[in-house]
């Protein structure tokens, strides 16, 4: 196994295994909106009188997912 000093760049992808019953949200921009919609449907299944809460949940999760994705993206101002 290699040590941290032997890597020349950070990994570009990660895989996370979550326990049964948990929801794994993809952070990739091509997939995250669909994942957020699926999770919101699951969370609010059977709740008909809370569309505002559902939309707020989706917007908040969208922002958090974008922030999490951007943590792994190289900054245009950072040195190579």
Coordinates of C-alpha atoms in Angstrom, one line a residue, residues 3 7 9 11-12 16-17 23 25 32 36 38 40 45 54 56-57 59-61 65 67 70 73 77 79-80:
X3 CA 1.7 6.2 1.7
X7 CA 0.8 10.3 -4.4
X9 CA -2.2 14.4 -6.9
X11 CA -7.8 11.2 -6.1
X12 CA -10.4 12.3 -8.5
X16 CA -18.7 5.4 -0.4
X17 CA -20.6 2.4 0.8
X23 CA -29.6 7.2 0.4
X25 CA -26.6 11.2 -3.3
X32 CA -27.3 15.2 -8.6
X36 CA -32.2 15.1 -5.1
X38 CA -35.7 11.0 -5.9
X40 CA -37.3 14.4 -1.8
X45 CA -44.0 10.4 0.4
X54 CA -40.2 19.9 0.0
X56 CA -37.0 24.3 0.5
X57 CA -35.4 20.9 1.3
X59 CA -32.9 23.9 -2.7
X60 CA -30.9 23.4 0.5
X61 CA -29.7 20.0 -0.6
X65 CA -24.3 19.2 -3.0
X67 CA -20.6 23.0 -2.3
X70 CA -16.7 22.1 -5.5
X73 CA -12.6 20.8 -7.9
X77 CA -6.5 30.6 -8.7
X79 CA -1.0 27.0 -8.2
X80 CA -0.5 23.8 -10.1

